[in-house]
JSON list of C-alpha atoms in Angstrom, two decimals:
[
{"chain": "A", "resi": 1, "resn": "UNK", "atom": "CA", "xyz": [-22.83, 24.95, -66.06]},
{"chain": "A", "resi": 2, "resn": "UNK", "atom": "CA", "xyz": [-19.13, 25.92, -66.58]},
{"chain": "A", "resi": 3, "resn": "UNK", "atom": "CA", "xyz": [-17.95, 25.63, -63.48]},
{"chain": "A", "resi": 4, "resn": "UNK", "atom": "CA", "xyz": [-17.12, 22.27, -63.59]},
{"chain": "A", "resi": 5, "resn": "UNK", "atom": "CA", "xyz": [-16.05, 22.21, -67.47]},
{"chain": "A", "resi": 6, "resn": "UNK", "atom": "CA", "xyz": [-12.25, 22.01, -67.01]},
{"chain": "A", "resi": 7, "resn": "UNK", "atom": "CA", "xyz": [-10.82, 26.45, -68.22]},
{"chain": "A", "resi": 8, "resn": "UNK", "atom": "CA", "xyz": [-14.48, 26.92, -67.42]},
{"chain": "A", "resi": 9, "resn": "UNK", "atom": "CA", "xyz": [-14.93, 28.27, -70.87]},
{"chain": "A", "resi": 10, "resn": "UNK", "atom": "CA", "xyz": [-17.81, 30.94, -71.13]},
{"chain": "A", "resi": 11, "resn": "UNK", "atom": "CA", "xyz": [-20.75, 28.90, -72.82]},
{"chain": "A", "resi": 12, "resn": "UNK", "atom": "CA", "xyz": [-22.94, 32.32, -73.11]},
{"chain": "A", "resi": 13, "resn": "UNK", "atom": "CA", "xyz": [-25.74, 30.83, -71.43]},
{"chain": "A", "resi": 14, "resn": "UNK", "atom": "CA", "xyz": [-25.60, 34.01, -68.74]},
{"chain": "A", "resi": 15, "resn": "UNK", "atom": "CA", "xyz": [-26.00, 36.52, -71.63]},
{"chain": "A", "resi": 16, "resn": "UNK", "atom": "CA", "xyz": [-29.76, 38.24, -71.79]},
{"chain": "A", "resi": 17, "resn": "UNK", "atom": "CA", "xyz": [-31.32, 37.34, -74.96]},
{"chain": "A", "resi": 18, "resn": "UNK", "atom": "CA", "xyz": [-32.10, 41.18, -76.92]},
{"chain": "A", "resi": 19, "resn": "UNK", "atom": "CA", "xyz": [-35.59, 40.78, -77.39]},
{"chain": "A", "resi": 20, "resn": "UNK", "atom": "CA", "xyz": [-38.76, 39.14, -76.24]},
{"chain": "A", "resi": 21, "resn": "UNK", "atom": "CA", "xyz": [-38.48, 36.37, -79.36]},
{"chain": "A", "resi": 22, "resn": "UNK", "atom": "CA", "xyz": [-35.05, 35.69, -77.94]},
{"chain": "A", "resi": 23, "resn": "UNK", "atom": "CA", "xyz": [-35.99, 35.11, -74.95]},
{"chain": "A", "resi": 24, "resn": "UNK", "atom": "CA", "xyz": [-38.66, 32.93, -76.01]},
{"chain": "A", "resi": 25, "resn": "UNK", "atom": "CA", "xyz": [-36.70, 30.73, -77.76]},
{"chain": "A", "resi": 26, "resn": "UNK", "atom": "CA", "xyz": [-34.05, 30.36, -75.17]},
{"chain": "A", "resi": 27, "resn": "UNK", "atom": "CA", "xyz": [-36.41, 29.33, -72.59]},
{"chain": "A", "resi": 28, "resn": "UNK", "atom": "CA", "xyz": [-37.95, 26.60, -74.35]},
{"chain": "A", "resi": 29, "resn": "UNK", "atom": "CA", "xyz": [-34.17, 25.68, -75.73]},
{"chain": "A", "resi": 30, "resn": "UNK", "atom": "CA", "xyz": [-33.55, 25.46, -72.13]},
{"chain": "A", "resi": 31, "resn": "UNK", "atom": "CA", "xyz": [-36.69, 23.81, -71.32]},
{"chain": "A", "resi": 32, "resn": "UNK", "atom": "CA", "xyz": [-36.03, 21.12, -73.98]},
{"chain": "A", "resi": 33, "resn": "UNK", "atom": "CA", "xyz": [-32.34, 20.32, -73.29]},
{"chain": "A", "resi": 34, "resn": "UNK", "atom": "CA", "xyz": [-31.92, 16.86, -71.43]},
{"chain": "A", "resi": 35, "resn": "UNK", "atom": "CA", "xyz": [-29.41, 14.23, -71.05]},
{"chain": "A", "resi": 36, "resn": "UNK", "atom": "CA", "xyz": [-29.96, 10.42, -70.34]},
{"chain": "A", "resi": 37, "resn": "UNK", "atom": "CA", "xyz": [-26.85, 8.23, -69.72]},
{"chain": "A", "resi": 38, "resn": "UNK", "atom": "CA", "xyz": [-26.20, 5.41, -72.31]},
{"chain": "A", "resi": 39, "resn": "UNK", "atom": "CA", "xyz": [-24.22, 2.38, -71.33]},
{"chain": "A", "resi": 40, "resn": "UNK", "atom": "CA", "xyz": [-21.52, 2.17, -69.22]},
{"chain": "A", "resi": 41, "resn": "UNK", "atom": "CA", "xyz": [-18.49, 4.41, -68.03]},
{"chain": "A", "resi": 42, "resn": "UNK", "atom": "CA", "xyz": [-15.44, 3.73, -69.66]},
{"chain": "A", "resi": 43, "resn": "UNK", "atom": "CA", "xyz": [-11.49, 4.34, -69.36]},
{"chain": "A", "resi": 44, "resn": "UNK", "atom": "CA", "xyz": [-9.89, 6.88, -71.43]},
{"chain": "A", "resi": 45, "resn": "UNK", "atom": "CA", "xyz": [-6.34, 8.46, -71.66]},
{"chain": "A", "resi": 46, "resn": "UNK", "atom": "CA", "xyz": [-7.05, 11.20, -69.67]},
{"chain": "A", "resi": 47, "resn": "UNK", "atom": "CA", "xyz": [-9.72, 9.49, -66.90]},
{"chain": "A", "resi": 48, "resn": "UNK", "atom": "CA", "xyz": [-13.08, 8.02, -67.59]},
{"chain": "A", "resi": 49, "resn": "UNK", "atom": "CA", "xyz": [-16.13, 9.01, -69.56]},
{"chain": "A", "resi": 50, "resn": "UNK", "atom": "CA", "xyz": [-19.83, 7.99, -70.61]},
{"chain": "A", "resi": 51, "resn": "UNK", "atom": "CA", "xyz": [-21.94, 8.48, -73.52]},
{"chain": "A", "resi": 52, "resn": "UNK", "atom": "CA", "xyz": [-25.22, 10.91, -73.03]},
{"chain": "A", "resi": 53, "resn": "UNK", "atom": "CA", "xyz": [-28.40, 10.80, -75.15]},
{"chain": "A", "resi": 54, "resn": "UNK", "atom": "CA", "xyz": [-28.98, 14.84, -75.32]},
{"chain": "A", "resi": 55, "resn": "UNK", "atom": "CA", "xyz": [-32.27, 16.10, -77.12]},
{"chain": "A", "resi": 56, "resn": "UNK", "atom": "CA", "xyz": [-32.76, 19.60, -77.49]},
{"chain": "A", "resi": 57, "resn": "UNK", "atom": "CA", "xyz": [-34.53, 22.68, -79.36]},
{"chain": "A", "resi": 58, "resn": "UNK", "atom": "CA", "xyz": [-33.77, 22.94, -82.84]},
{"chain": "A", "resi": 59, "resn": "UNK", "atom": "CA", "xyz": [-33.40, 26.39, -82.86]},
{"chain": "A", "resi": 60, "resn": "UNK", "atom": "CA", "xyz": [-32.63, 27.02, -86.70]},
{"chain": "A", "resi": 61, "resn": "UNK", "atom": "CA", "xyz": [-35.58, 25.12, -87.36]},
{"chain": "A", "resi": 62, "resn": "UNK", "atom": "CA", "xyz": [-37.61, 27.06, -85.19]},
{"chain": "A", "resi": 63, "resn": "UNK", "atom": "CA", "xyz": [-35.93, 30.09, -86.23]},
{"chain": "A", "resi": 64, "resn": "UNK", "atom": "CA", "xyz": [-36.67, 29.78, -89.73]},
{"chain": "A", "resi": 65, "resn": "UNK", "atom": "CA", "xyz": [-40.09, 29.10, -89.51]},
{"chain": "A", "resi": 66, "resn": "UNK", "atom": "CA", "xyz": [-40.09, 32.05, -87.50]},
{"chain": "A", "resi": 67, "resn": "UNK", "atom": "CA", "xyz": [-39.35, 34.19, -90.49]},
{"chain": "A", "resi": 68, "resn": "UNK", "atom": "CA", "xyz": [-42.82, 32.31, -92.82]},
{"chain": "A", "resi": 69, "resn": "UNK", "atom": "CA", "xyz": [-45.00, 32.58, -90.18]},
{"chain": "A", "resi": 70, "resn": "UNK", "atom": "CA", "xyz": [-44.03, 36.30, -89.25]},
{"chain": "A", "resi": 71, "resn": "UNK", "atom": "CA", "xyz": [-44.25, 37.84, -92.94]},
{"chain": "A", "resi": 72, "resn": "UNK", "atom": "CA", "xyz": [-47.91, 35.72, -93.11]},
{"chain": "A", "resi": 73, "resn": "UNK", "atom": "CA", "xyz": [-49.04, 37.33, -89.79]},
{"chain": "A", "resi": 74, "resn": "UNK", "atom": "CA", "xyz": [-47.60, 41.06, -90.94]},
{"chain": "A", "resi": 75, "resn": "UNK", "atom": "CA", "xyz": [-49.68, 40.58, -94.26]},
{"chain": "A", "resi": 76, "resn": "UNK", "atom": "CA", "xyz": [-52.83, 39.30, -92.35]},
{"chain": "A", "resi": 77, "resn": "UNK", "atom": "CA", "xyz": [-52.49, 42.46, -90.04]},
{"chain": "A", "resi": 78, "resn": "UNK", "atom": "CA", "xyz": [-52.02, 44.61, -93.10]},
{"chain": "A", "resi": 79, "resn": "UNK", "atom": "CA", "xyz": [-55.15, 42.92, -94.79]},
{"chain": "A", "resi": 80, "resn": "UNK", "atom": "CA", "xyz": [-57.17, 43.44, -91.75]},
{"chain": "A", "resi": 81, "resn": "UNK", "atom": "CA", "xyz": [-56.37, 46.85, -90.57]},
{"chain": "A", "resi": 82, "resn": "UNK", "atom": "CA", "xyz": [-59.07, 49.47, -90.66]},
{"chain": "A", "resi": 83, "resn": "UNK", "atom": "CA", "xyz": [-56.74, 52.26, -91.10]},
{"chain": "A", "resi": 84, "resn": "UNK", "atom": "CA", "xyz": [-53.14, 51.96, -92.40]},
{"chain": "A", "resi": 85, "resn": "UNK", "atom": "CA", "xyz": [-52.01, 54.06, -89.43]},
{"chain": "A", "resi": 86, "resn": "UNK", "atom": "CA", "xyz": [-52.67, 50.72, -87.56]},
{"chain": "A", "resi": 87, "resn": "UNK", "atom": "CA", "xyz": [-50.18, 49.17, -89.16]},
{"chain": "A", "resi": 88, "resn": "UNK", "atom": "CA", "xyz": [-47.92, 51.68, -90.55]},
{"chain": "A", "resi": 89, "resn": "UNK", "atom": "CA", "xyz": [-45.68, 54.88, -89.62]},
{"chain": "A", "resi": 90, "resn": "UNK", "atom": "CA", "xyz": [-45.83, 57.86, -90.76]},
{"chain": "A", "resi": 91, "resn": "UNK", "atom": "CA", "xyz": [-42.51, 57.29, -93.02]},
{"chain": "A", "resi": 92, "resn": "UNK", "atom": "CA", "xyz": [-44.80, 54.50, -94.66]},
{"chain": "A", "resi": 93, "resn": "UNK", "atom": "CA", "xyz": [-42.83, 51.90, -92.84]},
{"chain": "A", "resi": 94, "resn": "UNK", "atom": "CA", "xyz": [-44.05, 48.84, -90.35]},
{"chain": "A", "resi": 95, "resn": "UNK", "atom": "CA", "xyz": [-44.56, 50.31, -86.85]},
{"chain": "A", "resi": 96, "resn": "UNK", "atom": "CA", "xyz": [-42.14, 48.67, -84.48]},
{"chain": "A", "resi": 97, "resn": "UNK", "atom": "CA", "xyz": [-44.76, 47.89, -81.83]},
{"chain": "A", "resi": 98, "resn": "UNK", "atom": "CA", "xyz": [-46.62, 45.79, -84.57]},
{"chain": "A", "resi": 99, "resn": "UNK", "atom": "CA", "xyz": [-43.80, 43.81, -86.01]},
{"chain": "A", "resi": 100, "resn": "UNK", "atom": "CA", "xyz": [-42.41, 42.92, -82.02]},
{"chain": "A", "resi": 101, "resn": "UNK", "atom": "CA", "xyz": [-46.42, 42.03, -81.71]},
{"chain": "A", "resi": 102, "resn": "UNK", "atom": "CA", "xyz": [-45.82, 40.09, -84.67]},
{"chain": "A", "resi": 103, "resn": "UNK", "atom": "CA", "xyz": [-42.87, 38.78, -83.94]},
{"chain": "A", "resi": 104, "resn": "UNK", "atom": "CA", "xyz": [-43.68, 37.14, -80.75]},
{"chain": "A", "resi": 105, "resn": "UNK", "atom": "CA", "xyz": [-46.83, 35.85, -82.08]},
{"chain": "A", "resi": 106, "resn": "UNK", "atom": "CA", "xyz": [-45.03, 34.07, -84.79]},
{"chain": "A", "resi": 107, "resn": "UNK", "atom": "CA", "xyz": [-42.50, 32.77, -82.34]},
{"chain": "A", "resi": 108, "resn": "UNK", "atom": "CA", "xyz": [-45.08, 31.25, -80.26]},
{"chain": "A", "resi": 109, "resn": "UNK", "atom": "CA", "xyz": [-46.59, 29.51, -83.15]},
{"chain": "A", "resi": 110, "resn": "UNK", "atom": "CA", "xyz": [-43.53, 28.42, -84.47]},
{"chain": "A", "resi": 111, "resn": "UNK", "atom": "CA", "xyz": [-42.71, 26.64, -80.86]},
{"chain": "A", "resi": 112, "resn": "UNK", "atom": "CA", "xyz": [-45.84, 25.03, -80.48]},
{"chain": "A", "resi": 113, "resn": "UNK", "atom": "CA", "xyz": [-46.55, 24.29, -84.00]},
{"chain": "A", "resi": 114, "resn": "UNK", "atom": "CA", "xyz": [-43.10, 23.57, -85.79]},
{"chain": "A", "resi": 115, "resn": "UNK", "atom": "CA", "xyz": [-40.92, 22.77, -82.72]},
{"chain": "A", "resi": 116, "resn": "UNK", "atom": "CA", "xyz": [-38.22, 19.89, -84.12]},
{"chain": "A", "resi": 117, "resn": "UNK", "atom": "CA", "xyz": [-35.27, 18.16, -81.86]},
{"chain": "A", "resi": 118, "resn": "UNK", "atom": "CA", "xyz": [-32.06, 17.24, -82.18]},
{"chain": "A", "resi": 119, "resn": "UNK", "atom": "CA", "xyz": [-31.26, 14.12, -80.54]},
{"chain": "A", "resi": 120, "resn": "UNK", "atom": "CA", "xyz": [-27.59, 12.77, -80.28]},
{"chain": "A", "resi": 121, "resn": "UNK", "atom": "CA", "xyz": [-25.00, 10.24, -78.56]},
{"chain": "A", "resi": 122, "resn": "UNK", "atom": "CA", "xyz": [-22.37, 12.60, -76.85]},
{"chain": "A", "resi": 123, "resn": "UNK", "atom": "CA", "xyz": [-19.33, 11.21, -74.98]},
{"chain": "A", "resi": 124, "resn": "UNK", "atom": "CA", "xyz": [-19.01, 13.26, -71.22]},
{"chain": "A", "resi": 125, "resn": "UNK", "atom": "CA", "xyz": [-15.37, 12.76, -70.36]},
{"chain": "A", "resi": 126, "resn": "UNK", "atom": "CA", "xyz": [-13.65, 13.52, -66.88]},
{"chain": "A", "resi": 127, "resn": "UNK", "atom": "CA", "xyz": [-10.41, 14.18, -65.73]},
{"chain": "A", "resi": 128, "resn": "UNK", "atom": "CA", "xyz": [-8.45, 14.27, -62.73]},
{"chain": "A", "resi": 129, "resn": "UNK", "atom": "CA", "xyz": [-6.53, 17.46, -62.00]},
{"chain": "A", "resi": 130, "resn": "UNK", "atom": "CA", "xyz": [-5.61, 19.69, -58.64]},
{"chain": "A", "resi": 131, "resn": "UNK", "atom": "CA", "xyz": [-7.87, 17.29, -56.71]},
{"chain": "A", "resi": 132, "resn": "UNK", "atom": "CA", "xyz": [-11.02, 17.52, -58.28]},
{"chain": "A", "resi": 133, "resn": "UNK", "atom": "CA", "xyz": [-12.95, 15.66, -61.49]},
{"chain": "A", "resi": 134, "resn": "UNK", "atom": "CA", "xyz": [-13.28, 18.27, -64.30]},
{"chain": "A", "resi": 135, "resn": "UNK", "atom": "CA", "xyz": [-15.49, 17.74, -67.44]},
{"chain": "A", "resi": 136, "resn": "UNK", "atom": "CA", "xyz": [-13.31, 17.91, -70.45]},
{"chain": "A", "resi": 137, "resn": "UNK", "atom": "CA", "xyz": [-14.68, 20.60, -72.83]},
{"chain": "A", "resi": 138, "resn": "UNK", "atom": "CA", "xyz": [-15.45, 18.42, -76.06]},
{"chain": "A", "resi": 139, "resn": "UNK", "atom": "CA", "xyz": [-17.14, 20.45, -78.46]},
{"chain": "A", "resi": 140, "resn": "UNK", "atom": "CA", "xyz": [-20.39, 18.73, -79.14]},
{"chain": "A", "resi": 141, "resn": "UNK", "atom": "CA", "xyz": [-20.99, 18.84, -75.63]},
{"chain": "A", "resi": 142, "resn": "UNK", "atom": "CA", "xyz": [-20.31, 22.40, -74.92]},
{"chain": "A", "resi": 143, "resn": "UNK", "atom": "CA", "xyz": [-22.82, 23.20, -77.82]},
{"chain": "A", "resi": 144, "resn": "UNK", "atom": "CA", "xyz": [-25.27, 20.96, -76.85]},
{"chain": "A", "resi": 145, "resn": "UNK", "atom": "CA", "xyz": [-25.80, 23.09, -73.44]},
{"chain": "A", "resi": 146, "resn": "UNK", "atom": "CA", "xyz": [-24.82, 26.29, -74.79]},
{"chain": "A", "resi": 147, "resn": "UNK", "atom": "CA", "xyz": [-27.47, 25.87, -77.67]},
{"chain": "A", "resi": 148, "resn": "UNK", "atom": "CA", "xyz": [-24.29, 26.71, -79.65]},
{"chain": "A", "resi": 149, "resn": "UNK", "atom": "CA", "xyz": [-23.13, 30.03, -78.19]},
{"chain": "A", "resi": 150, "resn": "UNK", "atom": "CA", "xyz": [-20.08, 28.81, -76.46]},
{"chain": "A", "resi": 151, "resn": "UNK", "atom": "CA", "xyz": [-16.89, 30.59, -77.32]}
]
């Protein structure tokens, strides 16, 4: 997507997402994320733009539903464990296969059961250098497709 975005600033959406959950979310951030022109193009100072309607993930709000629903599922798998070995290491701690179990679980919920959007108006403008068009990098827009990661 940076190619075109005039410095071609890195916008992180290349980087591999450290765990399953992550790369849950991402995929359905990426999933989610569209754009649908609004009016007409206009003149600027520095070439022409047009406004976008972009709806995407909220991730926050995904994310911190993430954290309810895991600590019920971890206390429901505690409650129904035969043996606390199923649940627990031997250093009386949560095994790390269980919580990632968890984890993903809860994320899954959490998309299909508490997914929210942001939707917002965000100008796309263009400019005309070394013979091409180049999207300027305006902030809200860089967010927008980097789900916040750019930088």
């Amino acid at each position: 997507a940076g190619q075109r975005i005039l410095g071609c600033p890195d916008l992180g959406v290349d980087r591999q997402a450290e765990s399953e959950v992550g790369r849950l979310i991402w995929a359905a951030y990426q999933e989610s994320l569209s754009f649908t022109p609004e009016g007409a193009c206009y003149a600027t100072a520095s070439g022409i733009a047009q406004n976008y309607r972009v709806r995407y993930l909220d991730r926050n709000a995904v994310t911190a539903r993430l954290r309810e629903r895991s600590q019920a599922l971890l206390e429901e798998r505690v409650a129904n464990a035969q043996d606390t070995s199923q649940v627990y290491d031997e250093n009386n701690e949560y095994r790390a296969d269980v919580v990632m179990e968890v984890l993903a679980q809860a994320a899954q919920q959490a998309l299909q059961e508490d997914a929210a959007y942001v939707e917002l108006v965000v100008p796309v403008s263009l400019t005309y250098e070394n013979g091409a068009w180049w999207v300027l990098p305006e902030e809200q827009l860089l967010a927008a497709i980097s789900g916040g990661l750019a930088g």
